[in-house]
Coordinates of C-alpha atoms in Angstrom, one line a residue:
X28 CA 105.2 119.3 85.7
X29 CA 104.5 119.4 89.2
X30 CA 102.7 123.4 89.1
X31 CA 101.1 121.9 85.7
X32 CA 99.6 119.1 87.7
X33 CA 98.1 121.5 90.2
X34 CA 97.4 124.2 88.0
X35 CA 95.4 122.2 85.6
X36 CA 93.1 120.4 88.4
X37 CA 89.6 119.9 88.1
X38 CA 87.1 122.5 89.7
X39 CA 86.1 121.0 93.1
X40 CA 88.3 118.1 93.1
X41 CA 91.8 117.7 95.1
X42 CA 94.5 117.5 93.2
X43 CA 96.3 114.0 93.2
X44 CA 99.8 113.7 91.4
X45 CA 101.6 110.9 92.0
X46 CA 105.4 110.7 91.4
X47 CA 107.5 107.0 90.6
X48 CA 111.0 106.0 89.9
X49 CA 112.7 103.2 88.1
X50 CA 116.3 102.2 86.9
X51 CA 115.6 100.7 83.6
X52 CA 117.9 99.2 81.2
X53 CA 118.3 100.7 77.9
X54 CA 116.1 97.3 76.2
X55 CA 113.6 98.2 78.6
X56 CA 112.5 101.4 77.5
X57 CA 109.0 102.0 75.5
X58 CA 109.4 101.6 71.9
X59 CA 109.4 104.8 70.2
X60 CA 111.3 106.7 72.9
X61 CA 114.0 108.1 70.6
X62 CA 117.3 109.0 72.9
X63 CA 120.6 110.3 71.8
X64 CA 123.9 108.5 72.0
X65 CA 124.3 104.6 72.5
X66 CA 127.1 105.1 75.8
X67 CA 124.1 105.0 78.0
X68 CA 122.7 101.5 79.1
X69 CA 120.5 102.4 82.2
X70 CA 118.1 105.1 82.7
X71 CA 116.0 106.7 85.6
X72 CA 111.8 106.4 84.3
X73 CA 110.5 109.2 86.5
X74 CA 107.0 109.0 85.9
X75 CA 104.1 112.5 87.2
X76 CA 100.7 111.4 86.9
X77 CA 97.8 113.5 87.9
X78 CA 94.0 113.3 88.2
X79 CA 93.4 117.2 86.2
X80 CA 91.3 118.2 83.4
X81 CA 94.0 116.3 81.2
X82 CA 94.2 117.1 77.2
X83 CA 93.9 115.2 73.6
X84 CA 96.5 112.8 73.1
X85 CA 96.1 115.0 69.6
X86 CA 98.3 117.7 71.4
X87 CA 101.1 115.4 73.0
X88 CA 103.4 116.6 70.9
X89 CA 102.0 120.3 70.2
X90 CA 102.5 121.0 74.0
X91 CA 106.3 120.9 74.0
X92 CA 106.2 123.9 71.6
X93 CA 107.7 126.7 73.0
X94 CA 104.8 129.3 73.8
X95 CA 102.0 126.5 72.6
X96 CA 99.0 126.5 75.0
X97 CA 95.9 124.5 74.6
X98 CA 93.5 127.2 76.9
X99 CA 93.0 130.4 75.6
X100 CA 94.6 134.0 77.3
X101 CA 90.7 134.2 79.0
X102 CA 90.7 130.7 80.5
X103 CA 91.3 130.4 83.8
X104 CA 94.3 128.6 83.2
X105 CA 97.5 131.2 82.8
X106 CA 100.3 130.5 81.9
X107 CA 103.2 131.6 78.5
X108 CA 102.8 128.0 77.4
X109 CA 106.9 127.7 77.5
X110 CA 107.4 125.6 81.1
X111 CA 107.3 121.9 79.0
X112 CA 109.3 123.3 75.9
X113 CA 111.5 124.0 78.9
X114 CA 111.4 120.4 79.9
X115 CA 112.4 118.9 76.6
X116 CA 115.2 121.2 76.2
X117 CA 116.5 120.4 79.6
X118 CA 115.8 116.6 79.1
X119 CA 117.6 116.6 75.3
X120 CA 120.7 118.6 76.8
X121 CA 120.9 115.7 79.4
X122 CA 120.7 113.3 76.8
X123 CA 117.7 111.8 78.1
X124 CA 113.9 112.4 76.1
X125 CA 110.3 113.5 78.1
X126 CA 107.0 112.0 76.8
X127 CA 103.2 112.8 77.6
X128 CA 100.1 110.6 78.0
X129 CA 96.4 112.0 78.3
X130 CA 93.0 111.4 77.9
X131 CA 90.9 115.0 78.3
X132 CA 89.1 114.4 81.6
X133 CA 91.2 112.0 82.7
X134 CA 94.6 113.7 84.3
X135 CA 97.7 113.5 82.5
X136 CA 101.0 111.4 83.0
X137 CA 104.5 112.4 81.8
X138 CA 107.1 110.7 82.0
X139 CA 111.5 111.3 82.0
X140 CA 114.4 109.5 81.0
X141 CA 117.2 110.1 82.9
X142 CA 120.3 108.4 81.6
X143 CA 122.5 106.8 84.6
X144 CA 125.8 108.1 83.8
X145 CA 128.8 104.8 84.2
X146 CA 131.1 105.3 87.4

């Protein structure tokens, strides 16, 4: 998410990502985020924001696809389109869910939920 952030940043602007934490309990989390197993009760919310080119909340979804890109092979923007079906996959095998937020122009935020596992 980090590369994507600077990859995808506007011509002749600076690149601005910003990165946050929070411990969240489970009833805190965003309706909709769907997460596996109910043995987890607190998560890590690890929010990447960035000020890039951003895309269509239409594609939120579309961009977790293994080898989905929104740019065609000519753009200037390269890249196999697999790095955030990469995410997901690492994010479900840890039990924990990714989500994306953009509006084209506008930068994009994701955002991670890493369960706290119980001592």
């Amino acid at each position: 998410m980090l590369t994507n952030a600077l990859k995808f940043s506007k011509p002749g602007q600076s690149p601005r990502v910003t990165v946050r934490s929070e411990l969240l309990n489970r009833s805190d989390l965003p309706t909709g985020i769907t997460l596996p197993g109910e043995f987890t009760q607190t998560y890590w919310q690890i929010t990447v924001a960035d000020n890039g080119i951003g895309f269509s909340d239409a594609y939120r979804e579309k961009i977790f696809g293994a080898f989905e890109r929104l740019h065609g092979r000519t753009s200037p923007y390269s890249g196999s389109g697999i790095g955030l079906s990469i995410v997901r996959r690492v994010m479900e095998n840890h039990q924990g869910a990714v989500t994306a937020h953009s509006v084209e122009g506008e930068g994009a935020t994701f955002t991670l939920y890493f369960p706290v596992e119980a001592n």
